[in-house]
Amino acid sequence: MLFPEIDALARAAAGHIPSLTDPQIAALFAALGLAADQRASAARQALRRWAEDRQPPQAERDHAARRLAELTAG
């Protein structure tokens, strides 16, 4: 995987919650204090922000946008 953090967010947004043990986003959910039913929504929002943010490199934004589109289509 080229962007493990983005892919971890996409998995969490899809409802696959290995996120509690996934080091890329476990800290995010812990810091936000999110309940299990809120994690998918928070992950989707974080993925959307990543795709729209102008600071990350274009390749990261494109990957985040593709993963978000996959979630929307699926």
mmCIF file of C-alpha atoms in Angstrom, residues 4 7-9 11 18-27:
data_model
loop_
_atom_site.group_PDB
_atom_site.id
_atom_site.type_symbol
_atom_site.label_atom_id
_atom_site.label_comp_id
_atom_site.label_asym_id
_atom_site.label_seq_id
_atom_site.Cartn_x
_atom_site.Cartn_y
_atom_site.Cartn_z
ATOM 1 C CA PRO A 4 -1.424 3.090 4.683
ATOM 2 C CA ASP A 7 -6.277 2.926 3.424
ATOM 3 C CA ALA A 8 -6.789 2.441 7.167
ATOM 4 C CA LEU A 9 -9.297 5.300 7.204
ATOM 5 C CA ARG A 11 -11.356 0.425 5.959
ATOM 6 C CA PRO A 18 -9.676 -3.250 12.868
ATOM 7 C CA SER A 19 -8.997 0.398 13.585
ATOM 8 C CA LEU A 20 -8.682 -0.180 17.300
ATOM 9 C CA THR A 21 -5.543 -2.180 16.609
ATOM 10 C CA ASP A 22 -4.513 -0.319 13.455
ATOM 11 C CA PRO A 23 -1.705 2.010 14.554
ATOM 12 C CA GLN A 24 -2.348 4.504 11.752
ATOM 13 C CA ILE A 25 -5.704 5.609 13.151
ATOM 14 C CA ALA A 26 -6.037 4.096 16.623
ATOM 15 C CA ALA A 27 -4.619 7.278 18.130
#
